[in-house]
Coordinates of C-alpha atoms in Angstrom, one line a residue:
X89 CA -31.3 -133.4 -32.1
X90 CA -27.9 -135.1 -31.9
X91 CA -25.6 -135.0 -28.9
X92 CA -22.1 -136.0 -28.0
X93 CA -20.4 -135.8 -24.7
X94 CA -19.3 -132.2 -25.5
X95 CA -21.7 -130.8 -28.1
X96 CA -25.3 -130.8 -29.3
X97 CA -26.5 -130.6 -32.9
X98 CA -29.8 -129.2 -34.0
X99 CA -31.1 -129.1 -37.5
X100 CA -33.9 -127.0 -38.9
X101 CA -35.2 -126.8 -42.5
X102 CA -36.9 -123.7 -43.8
X103 CA -38.1 -122.2 -47.1
X104 CA -36.9 -118.9 -48.6
X105 CA -39.2 -117.4 -51.3
X106 CA -36.5 -114.9 -52.3
X107 CA -34.4 -117.8 -53.7
X108 CA -37.2 -119.2 -55.9
X109 CA -36.5 -119.6 -59.6
X110 CA -38.5 -117.4 -62.0
X111 CA -39.6 -120.3 -64.3
X112 CA -40.3 -123.0 -61.7
X113 CA -41.1 -120.9 -58.7
X114 CA -39.1 -123.5 -56.7
X115 CA -36.4 -122.7 -54.2
X116 CA -33.7 -124.9 -52.7
X117 CA -34.8 -125.9 -49.2
X118 CA -32.5 -124.4 -46.6
X119 CA -31.0 -126.2 -43.6
X120 CA -29.8 -124.4 -40.5
X121 CA -27.0 -126.2 -38.7
X122 CA -26.8 -125.2 -35.1
X123 CA -24.1 -126.5 -32.7
X124 CA -24.3 -124.9 -29.3
X125 CA -24.7 -121.2 -29.9
X126 CA -23.0 -121.3 -33.4
X127 CA -25.1 -121.7 -36.5
X128 CA -24.7 -121.8 -40.3
X129 CA -27.3 -121.9 -43.1
X130 CA -26.9 -124.3 -46.0
X131 CA -28.9 -124.7 -49.2
X132 CA -29.8 -128.3 -50.1
X133 CA -30.4 -129.8 -53.5
X134 CA -34.1 -130.3 -52.6
X135 CA -36.2 -127.9 -54.6
X136 CA -39.8 -127.2 -53.4
X137 CA -42.6 -124.8 -54.3
X138 CA -44.1 -122.4 -51.7
X139 CA -47.4 -124.3 -51.7
X140 CA -45.5 -127.5 -50.6
X141 CA -44.1 -126.0 -47.4
X142 CA -45.8 -125.1 -44.1
X143 CA -43.9 -121.9 -43.1
X144 CA -45.3 -121.9 -39.5
X145 CA -44.5 -125.5 -38.6
X146 CA -41.4 -125.6 -40.9
X147 CA -42.4 -129.0 -42.3
X148 CA -43.7 -130.3 -45.6
X149 CA -47.5 -130.2 -46.1
X150 CA -48.7 -133.8 -46.0
X151 CA -51.0 -133.4 -48.9
X152 CA -48.5 -131.7 -51.2
X153 CA -47.3 -133.2 -54.5
X154 CA -44.4 -135.7 -54.2
X155 CA -44.7 -135.7 -50.4
X156 CA -43.2 -139.1 -49.8
X157 CA -40.2 -138.5 -52.2
X158 CA -39.5 -135.0 -50.7
X159 CA -39.8 -136.4 -47.2
X160 CA -37.3 -139.1 -47.8
X161 CA -34.9 -136.6 -49.4
X162 CA -35.1 -134.3 -46.3
X163 CA -34.6 -137.3 -44.0
X164 CA -31.6 -138.4 -46.0
X165 CA -29.9 -135.0 -45.7
X166 CA -30.7 -134.9 -42.0
X167 CA -29.3 -138.4 -41.5
X168 CA -26.1 -137.7 -43.5
X169 CA -25.5 -134.5 -41.4
X170 CA -26.0 -136.3 -38.1
X171 CA -23.7 -139.1 -39.2
X172 CA -21.0 -136.7 -40.2
X173 CA -21.4 -134.9 -36.9
X174 CA -20.7 -138.1 -35.0
X175 CA -17.7 -139.0 -37.2
X176 CA -16.2 -135.5 -36.9
X177 CA -16.8 -135.5 -33.2
X178 CA -14.9 -138.8 -32.9
X179 CA -12.0 -137.6 -35.1
X180 CA -11.8 -133.9 -33.9
X181 CA -13.4 -133.7 -30.5
X182 CA -15.1 -130.4 -31.3
X183 CA -17.1 -129.7 -34.4
X184 CA -18.3 -126.3 -35.8
X185 CA -21.3 -125.7 -38.1
X186 CA -18.9 -124.6 -40.8
X187 CA -16.9 -127.9 -40.6
X188 CA -20.1 -129.9 -40.8
X189 CA -21.3 -127.9 -43.8
X190 CA -18.0 -128.3 -45.5
X191 CA -18.0 -132.0 -44.9
X192 CA -21.5 -132.4 -46.4
X193 CA -20.5 -130.4 -49.4
X194 CA -17.3 -132.3 -49.9
X195 CA -14.9 -129.4 -49.1
X196 CA -11.7 -129.7 -47.2
X197 CA -11.6 -129.7 -43.4
X198 CA -8.6 -128.9 -41.2
X199 CA -8.0 -132.1 -39.3
X200 CA -5.7 -132.3 -36.3
X201 CA -3.1 -135.0 -35.5
X202 CA -5.8 -137.4 -34.5
X203 CA -6.7 -138.0 -38.1
X204 CA -5.3 -141.3 -39.4
X205 CA -4.3 -142.6 -36.0
X206 CA -5.1 -146.4 -36.3
X207 CA -5.7 -146.6 -32.5
X208 CA -8.6 -144.2 -32.8
X209 CA -10.3 -145.9 -35.8
X210 CA -13.2 -148.2 -34.9
X211 CA -15.4 -150.6 -36.8
X212 CA -18.5 -148.4 -36.4
X213 CA -16.6 -145.3 -37.3
X214 CA -15.5 -147.0 -40.6
X215 CA -19.1 -148.2 -41.3
X216 CA -20.4 -144.7 -40.7
X217 CA -17.9 -143.3 -43.2
X218 CA -18.9 -146.0 -45.8
X219 CA -22.6 -145.2 -45.3
X220 CA -22.1 -141.4 -45.6
X221 CA -19.8 -141.7 -48.7
X222 CA -22.3 -144.2 -50.3
X223 CA -25.2 -141.9 -49.5
X224 CA -23.4 -139.1 -51.4
X225 CA -22.8 -141.5 -54.3
X226 CA -26.5 -142.3 -54.4
X227 CA -27.4 -138.6 -54.3
X228 CA -25.0 -137.9 -57.2
X229 CA -26.3 -140.8 -59.2
X230 CA -29.8 -139.5 -58.9
X231 CA -28.8 -136.1 -60.0
X232 CA -27.0 -137.5 -63.0
X233 CA -30.1 -139.6 -63.8
X234 CA -32.4 -136.6 -63.5
X235 CA -30.2 -134.7 -66.0
X236 CA -30.2 -137.7 -68.4
X237 CA -26.5 -138.3 -67.9
X238 CA -25.0 -141.8 -68.0
X239 CA -23.8 -143.4 -64.7
X240 CA -20.1 -142.9 -63.9
X241 CA -17.9 -145.9 -64.7
X242 CA -17.9 -148.3 -61.8
X243 CA -20.7 -146.4 -60.0
X244 CA -23.7 -148.5 -61.3
X245 CA -25.7 -150.0 -58.5
X246 CA -25.5 -146.9 -56.2
X247 CA -29.1 -147.3 -55.2
X248 CA -31.1 -146.6 -52.1
X249 CA -31.6 -150.4 -51.7
X250 CA -27.9 -151.0 -51.4
X251 CA -27.6 -148.0 -49.0
X252 CA -30.2 -149.7 -46.8
X253 CA -28.2 -152.9 -46.8
X254 CA -25.1 -151.0 -45.5
X255 CA -27.3 -149.4 -42.7
X256 CA -28.5 -152.9 -41.9
X257 CA -25.0 -154.1 -41.5
X258 CA -24.2 -151.2 -39.2
X259 CA -27.3 -152.0 -37.0
X260 CA -26.5 -155.7 -36.7
X261 CA -22.9 -154.8 -35.9
X262 CA -24.1 -152.5 -33.1
X263 CA -26.3 -155.3 -31.8
X264 CA -23.4 -157.8 -31.9
X265 CA -21.0 -155.4 -30.1
X266 CA -23.6 -154.8 -27.4
X267 CA -23.8 -158.6 -26.9
X268 CA -20.0 -159.0 -26.8
X269 CA -19.6 -156.4 -24.0
X270 CA -22.7 -157.1 -22.0
X271 CA -23.7 -160.7 -22.7
X272 CA -27.2 -159.5 -23.3
X273 CA -29.2 -160.4 -26.4
X274 CA -30.6 -157.1 -27.6
X275 CA -34.0 -157.0 -29.3
X276 CA -33.9 -154.7 -32.2
X277 CA -36.7 -154.0 -34.6
X278 CA -36.5 -151.4 -37.4
X279 CA -40.3 -150.7 -36.9
X280 CA -39.6 -149.4 -33.4
X281 CA -37.1 -146.8 -34.6
X282 CA -39.6 -144.7 -36.5
X283 CA -38.0 -141.3 -36.5
X284 CA -34.5 -140.1 -37.5
X285 CA -33.8 -139.2 -33.9
X286 CA -34.7 -142.7 -32.6
X287 CA -32.4 -144.2 -35.2
X288 CA -29.7 -141.8 -34.4
X289 CA -30.1 -142.5 -30.6
X290 CA -29.6 -146.3 -31.3
X291 CA -26.4 -145.5 -33.3
X292 CA -25.1 -143.2 -30.6
X293 CA -25.8 -145.9 -27.9
X294 CA -23.8 -148.4 -30.0
X295 CA -20.8 -146.1 -29.9
X296 CA -20.3 -147.0 -26.2
X297 CA -19.6 -150.6 -27.3
X298 CA -17.4 -149.9 -30.3
X299 CA -14.1 -151.6 -30.8
X300 CA -10.8 -150.5 -32.5
X301 CA -10.3 -152.1 -35.9
X302 CA -6.8 -153.2 -34.7
X303 CA -8.5 -155.5 -32.2
X304 CA -10.4 -157.5 -34.8
X305 CA -8.9 -161.0 -35.5
X306 CA -9.7 -163.6 -38.2
X307 CA -12.0 -165.4 -35.6
X308 CA -14.3 -162.4 -35.7
X309 CA -16.0 -163.6 -38.9
X310 CA -17.0 -166.9 -37.6
X311 CA -18.1 -165.5 -34.2
X312 CA -20.2 -162.8 -35.9
X313 CA -21.7 -165.4 -38.2
X314 CA -22.5 -167.7 -35.4
X315 CA -24.2 -164.9 -33.4
X316 CA -26.4 -163.9 -36.4
X317 CA -27.4 -167.4 -37.2
X318 CA -27.8 -168.9 -33.7
X319 CA -27.6 -166.5 -30.8
X320 CA -29.6 -163.3 -31.7
X321 CA -33.2 -162.9 -30.8
X322 CA -34.3 -163.6 -34.4
X323 CA -31.7 -165.8 -36.0
X324 CA -31.2 -165.2 -39.8
X325 CA -30.3 -167.5 -42.6
X326 CA -26.8 -168.3 -43.8
X327 CA -27.2 -166.1 -46.9
X328 CA -28.2 -163.0 -45.0
X329 CA -25.7 -163.6 -42.2
X330 CA -22.8 -164.1 -44.7
X331 CA -23.8 -160.9 -46.4
X332 CA -23.2 -159.0 -43.1
X333 CA -19.8 -160.5 -42.6
X334 CA -18.9 -159.9 -46.3
X335 CA -19.8 -156.2 -45.8
X336 CA -17.6 -156.1 -42.7
X337 CA -14.8 -157.6 -44.7
X338 CA -15.3 -154.8 -47.3
X339 CA -15.0 -152.0 -44.8
X340 CA -11.9 -153.6 -43.3
X341 CA -10.4 -153.6 -46.8
X342 CA -11.0 -149.8 -46.8
X343 CA -9.1 -149.6 -43.5
X344 CA -6.1 -151.3 -45.1
X345 CA -6.1 -148.9 -48.0
X346 CA -6.1 -146.0 -45.5
X347 CA -3.2 -147.5 -43.6
X348 CA -5.3 -148.1 -40.5
X349 CA -4.6 -151.8 -40.8
X350 CA -1.6 -153.6 -42.3
X351 CA -3.7 -156.6 -43.3
X352 CA -7.4 -157.4 -43.5
X353 CA -8.1 -159.9 -40.7
X354 CA -11.2 -161.2 -42.6
X355 CA -9.3 -161.6 -45.9
X356 CA -9.8 -165.4 -45.9
X357 CA -13.5 -165.3 -45.2
X358 CA -15.5 -166.8 -48.1
X359 CA -19.1 -165.9 -48.2
X360 CA -21.5 -168.8 -48.2
X361 CA -23.9 -166.3 -49.6
X362 CA -22.2 -166.5 -52.9
X363 CA -22.4 -170.3 -53.1
X364 CA -26.1 -170.8 -52.3
X365 CA -27.7 -173.0 -54.9
X366 CA -31.4 -172.0 -55.1
X367 CA -33.7 -174.8 -56.4
X368 CA -36.6 -173.1 -58.3
X369 CA -40.2 -174.2 -58.2
X370 CA -41.4 -176.6 -60.8
X371 CA -44.1 -175.5 -63.2
X372 CA -46.7 -177.9 -61.7
X373 CA -46.0 -176.4 -58.2
X374 CA -46.6 -172.9 -59.7
X375 CA -49.9 -174.3 -61.2
X376 CA -51.0 -175.4 -57.7
X377 CA -50.3 -172.0 -56.3
X378 CA -52.0 -170.3 -59.2
X379 CA -55.2 -172.4 -59.1
X380 CA -55.6 -172.6 -55.3
X381 CA -59.2 -171.6 -54.4
X382 CA -60.8 -170.7 -51.1
X383 CA -58.0 -168.6 -49.7
X384 CA -58.7 -165.9 -47.2
X385 CA -58.2 -162.4 -48.5
X386 CA -54.7 -161.6 -47.0
X387 CA -53.3 -164.9 -48.3
X388 CA -55.0 -164.5 -51.7
X389 CA -53.4 -161.1 -52.1
X390 CA -50.0 -162.4 -51.2
X391 CA -50.4 -165.4 -53.6
X392 CA -51.4 -163.0 -56.4
X393 CA -48.3 -160.8 -55.7
X394 CA -46.2 -164.0 -55.7
X395 CA -47.6 -165.2 -59.0
X396 CA -46.9 -161.7 -60.5
X397 CA -43.3 -162.1 -59.3
X398 CA -43.0 -165.6 -60.8
X399 CA -44.1 -164.4 -64.2
X400 CA -42.1 -161.2 -64.3
X401 CA -38.9 -162.0 -62.5
X402 CA -39.0 -158.7 -60.6
X403 CA -37.4 -158.6 -57.2
X404 CA -39.7 -157.7 -54.3
X405 CA -38.7 -154.1 -54.0
X406 CA -39.2 -153.6 -57.8
X407 CA -42.5 -155.3 -58.2
X408 CA -43.8 -153.4 -55.2
X409 CA -42.9 -150.1 -57.0
X410 CA -44.5 -151.0 -60.4
X411 CA -47.0 -148.4 -61.6
X412 CA -49.1 -148.0 -64.8
X413 CA -46.3 -145.7 -66.1
X414 CA -44.0 -148.8 -66.2
X415 CA -46.3 -150.4 -68.9
X416 CA -45.0 -149.8 -72.4
X417 CA -46.3 -150.9 -75.8
X418 CA -44.2 -151.8 -78.9
X419 CA -45.0 -150.9 -82.5
X420 CA -47.2 -154.0 -83.0
X421 CA -49.3 -153.5 -79.9
X422 CA -47.7 -156.0 -77.4
X423 CA -47.3 -154.8 -73.8
X424 CA -44.3 -154.9 -71.5
X425 CA -43.2 -154.0 -68.0
X426 CA -40.1 -151.8 -68.2
X427 CA -38.4 -150.5 -65.0
X428 CA -34.9 -149.8 -63.7
X429 CA -33.9 -152.5 -61.2
X430 CA -33.4 -150.9 -57.8
X431 CA -30.3 -153.0 -57.0
X432 CA -28.3 -152.3 -60.2
X433 CA -30.1 -149.5 -62.0
X434 CA -30.2 -151.8 -65.1
X435 CA -33.5 -151.9 -67.0
X436 CA -35.7 -155.0 -66.8
X437 CA -38.0 -155.4 -69.8
X438 CA -40.5 -158.2 -69.4
X439 CA -43.5 -159.1 -71.7
X440 CA -46.8 -159.0 -69.8
X441 CA -47.8 -162.6 -69.7
X442 CA -51.4 -163.8 -69.3
X443 CA -51.4 -164.3 -65.5
X444 CA -49.8 -160.9 -65.0
X445 CA -52.3 -159.2 -67.3
X446 CA -55.2 -160.9 -65.4
X447 CA -53.8 -159.6 -62.1
X448 CA -53.3 -156.1 -63.4
X449 CA -57.0 -156.1 -64.4
X450 CA -58.0 -157.7 -61.1
X451 CA -56.4 -155.0 -59.0
X452 CA -56.8 -151.9 -61.2
X453 CA -59.6 -150.6 -58.9
X454 CA -58.3 -152.0 -55.7
X455 CA -58.3 -149.3 -52.9
X456 CA -54.8 -150.1 -51.8
X457 CA -53.3 -150.0 -55.3
X458 CA -55.3 -146.9 -56.3
X459 CA -54.1 -145.0 -53.2
X460 CA -50.5 -145.8 -53.8
X461 CA -50.7 -145.7 -57.6
X462 CA -49.2 -149.2 -58.0
X463 CA -50.2 -152.3 -60.0
X464 CA -50.1 -155.0 -57.3
X465 CA -50.9 -155.1 -53.6
X466 CA -47.4 -156.1 -52.4
X467 CA -47.0 -155.9 -48.6
X468 CA -43.9 -155.6 -46.5
X469 CA -41.2 -158.2 -47.3
X470 CA -41.1 -159.7 -43.7
X471 CA -44.9 -160.1 -43.6
X472 CA -45.0 -161.4 -47.1
X473 CA -42.5 -164.2 -46.5
X474 CA -44.4 -165.2 -43.3
X475 CA -47.7 -165.4 -45.3
X476 CA -45.9 -167.3 -48.1
X477 CA -45.0 -170.0 -45.6
X478 CA -48.7 -170.3 -44.7
X479 CA -49.6 -170.4 -48.4
X480 CA -47.1 -173.2 -49.0
X481 CA -48.7 -175.3 -46.2
X482 CA -52.2 -174.7 -47.5
X483 CA -51.1 -175.8 -51.0
X484 CA -49.2 -178.8 -49.8
X485 CA -45.9 -177.6 -51.2
X486 CA -43.0 -178.6 -49.1
X487 CA -40.8 -175.7 -50.0
X488 CA -39.7 -172.6 -48.1
X489 CA -41.4 -170.0 -50.3
X490 CA -39.8 -166.6 -50.3
X491 CA -39.8 -163.6 -52.6
X492 CA -36.4 -164.3 -54.1
X493 CA -37.4 -167.8 -55.0
X494 CA -39.9 -166.3 -57.4
X495 CA -37.2 -164.6 -59.4
X496 CA -35.2 -167.8 -59.7
X497 CA -38.4 -169.7 -60.8
X498 CA -39.0 -167.1 -63.5
X499 CA -35.5 -167.7 -64.9
X500 CA -35.9 -171.5 -64.7
X501 CA -39.2 -171.4 -66.5
X502 CA -38.0 -169.2 -69.3
X503 CA -34.8 -171.2 -69.9
X504 CA -36.7 -174.5 -69.8
X505 CA -39.1 -173.3 -72.5
X506 CA -36.3 -172.3 -74.7
X507 CA -35.9 -168.5 -74.2
X508 CA -32.2 -167.7 -74.9
X509 CA -29.9 -166.9 -72.0
X510 CA -29.1 -163.4 -73.1
X511 CA -32.9 -162.6 -73.3
X512 CA -33.5 -164.0 -69.9
X513 CA -30.6 -161.9 -68.6
X514 CA -32.1 -158.8 -70.1
X515 CA -35.5 -159.6 -68.6
X516 CA -33.9 -160.0 -65.2
X517 CA -32.0 -156.7 -65.4
X518 CA -28.6 -158.3 -64.9
X519 CA -25.4 -156.5 -65.7
X520 CA -23.8 -159.7 -66.9
X521 CA -24.5 -163.3 -67.8
X522 CA -20.9 -164.2 -67.1
X523 CA -20.2 -165.2 -70.7
X524 CA -19.5 -163.4 -73.9
X525 CA -23.2 -163.2 -74.4
X526 CA -23.2 -160.3 -71.9
X527 CA -22.2 -158.1 -74.8
X528 CA -25.3 -158.9 -76.8
X529 CA -27.7 -156.0 -77.5
X530 CA -31.2 -157.1 -76.6
X531 CA -34.1 -155.2 -78.1
X532 CA -37.9 -155.3 -77.6
X533 CA -38.2 -157.1 -80.9
X534 CA -35.7 -159.8 -79.9
X535 CA -37.5 -160.3 -76.6
X536 CA -40.9 -160.5 -78.4
X537 CA -39.6 -162.9 -81.1
X538 CA -38.0 -165.3 -78.5
X539 CA -40.8 -165.2 -75.8
X540 CA -43.9 -165.1 -78.0
X541 CA -43.4 -168.6 -79.6
X542 CA -43.3 -170.3 -76.2
X543 CA -46.5 -168.8 -74.9
X544 CA -48.6 -171.5 -76.6
X545 CA -46.5 -174.1 -74.7
X546 CA -47.0 -172.3 -71.3
X547 CA -50.6 -171.1 -71.4
X548 CA -53.9 -172.2 -72.9
X549 CA -55.9 -169.9 -75.1
X550 CA -57.8 -168.5 -72.1
X551 CA -54.6 -167.8 -70.2
X552 CA -54.5 -170.8 -67.9
X553 CA -51.2 -172.5 -67.1
X554 CA -50.6 -175.5 -69.3
X555 CA -49.1 -178.4 -67.2
X556 CA -48.1 -181.6 -68.9
X557 CA -47.6 -184.7 -66.8
X558 CA -47.0 -182.5 -63.7
X559 CA -43.4 -181.6 -64.3
X560 CA -42.3 -184.4 -66.6
X561 CA -41.4 -181.8 -69.2
X562 CA -38.5 -180.5 -67.1
X563 CA -35.0 -181.9 -66.9
X564 CA -33.4 -179.8 -64.3
X565 CA -29.9 -181.3 -64.7
X566 CA -30.0 -180.5 -68.4
X567 CA -30.5 -176.8 -67.8
X568 CA -28.5 -176.5 -64.6
X569 CA -25.5 -174.9 -66.1
X570 CA -27.5 -172.4 -68.1
X571 CA -29.8 -171.6 -65.2
X572 CA -26.9 -170.9 -62.8
X573 CA -25.3 -168.6 -65.3
X574 CA -28.6 -166.6 -65.7
X575 CA -29.0 -166.3 -61.9

C-alpha cells in the first residue's frame, strides 16, 4: 500500500486463465491498480502457468518453477508503479489509475502547469525519475535478450546490478537529507527493509526532507562526501562515497537538460573513484591463502570462494551466480566458464584453471550449492568482506582483502605471465581496453592458445601453485601501464 497526503494506492496481482496461450498455457499476470474508489486492471509482461499461482491467496506458489525470478519480476513491477505514483503525486497533486497505467506503459499523460516548474523539482524527485526510467530500460533489455535481439546502441550495461546502485544512491541521499534537516545520524540497513512496503515507507519518509535542485550549490559535493566518509553511522570508503556523488552529478545534468537548472552545480566535481589505483596481490600472497590449513569452516568457504575469484576474474555478483550451465567445452575438450557480466552484459570467457576445477569438484555435492544450483558457496558481499579481513589476519597478509581486489589480482597474474592484453580484457568481460586492441576479435581458440602455455609456469602437474622465490618473478613497474589499461 502506498499513501500520499491526499491519496492511497493499492496494488493486487491476479491470474486469468481465459488469457492463457494455447501453446504455452501461460497467461500475462494482471495487476489491479486501485486509488481511492477508482481502479484499473493492467496486464504485465510476466507470464505464468496456472500451477504457479495460488488463486486464493493471490500470490506465487513458493515451490513453483522459477519462483525467485518471477517473485523479483513482480516486485519490480510493484516498485515501479509505486515510484511513479509518488512522482505523479508530486507533479500533479491528484493521480488516477488510468494515469498511472499510462505512465507505466510509456503513454502520454495530460500534465498541468506544474510540470517543468524548476521550483517544484527536487533532488529525490529527479532520482526517482532516473530509477524508474532505468528500470524500464532494464526491462526492455531483458525482453530483447529473451528474443535474441542485440542490445540497442548505447544501452549496454542496463543491468539489475546498475539499477541497484541507483537505488543505493537514492537511499543514501535520503539519509543525508534527514541528517541535514534534523542533525540526527540515521541508522539505515537494507536488511531491515525486507518488503516492498517497508522500502517504500522509507522513501516516502525521505520526501519530508527533500530539497529543490535550485538550492544545491557546488559545496554540496564535498559536504555529501564528508558525511558519507566520516559522519554517517557506518562510514564508507572514498571509492563508494565518490560513486554516490558522481551519480548525483549525473542526475543534476539531467535537470540541466530539462531546463530545471541553468548550470550543473556539481560540474567541477572529479570523482576520486575514477583515480583509485588498486595494488593487486602478489602470487606468493595468493599461494599463502591457497595453502592455509586449519581454518574454521566459514573462513575456509570464504577463502575458497576468494581463490575462485582470483583464478577466474569474475566479480562477486557474477561468481555468486555461476551454475553448471555456465561451463562450456571446446572442440578439443578444454573447459571454460562463460557468463554475461552483470554490470555490462559483456560475455566473460575464462579457462577453468586447476584451482577452480578442484573447487568445483569440492563443492559439487555441497548442500548450499546443490540447493541453489551454483558452483561455489559465495555468501553476501558485506559478510564476505568482513570474513576476508579475518582471513588476511590469520594468513599474516597485511592487505585489506576485498572481493574486487581478487579481480585486479587475476588481471595482474595473467599479464605478468604473458597473456596478451586483449585476451585478458575478453576474460574480464570489459567493453574496451582503451586502445586500438579493443577492436580485436577474441575466440575460444585464441584464449586457449595464449593461456595454455603459461599453465606450466603457474601450476605444478598436480595443480598446486608454483611460486618461485616468493614474488621475485614479478616486476610490477614493468607491467604497470598494461595492467592499468586492462583494469
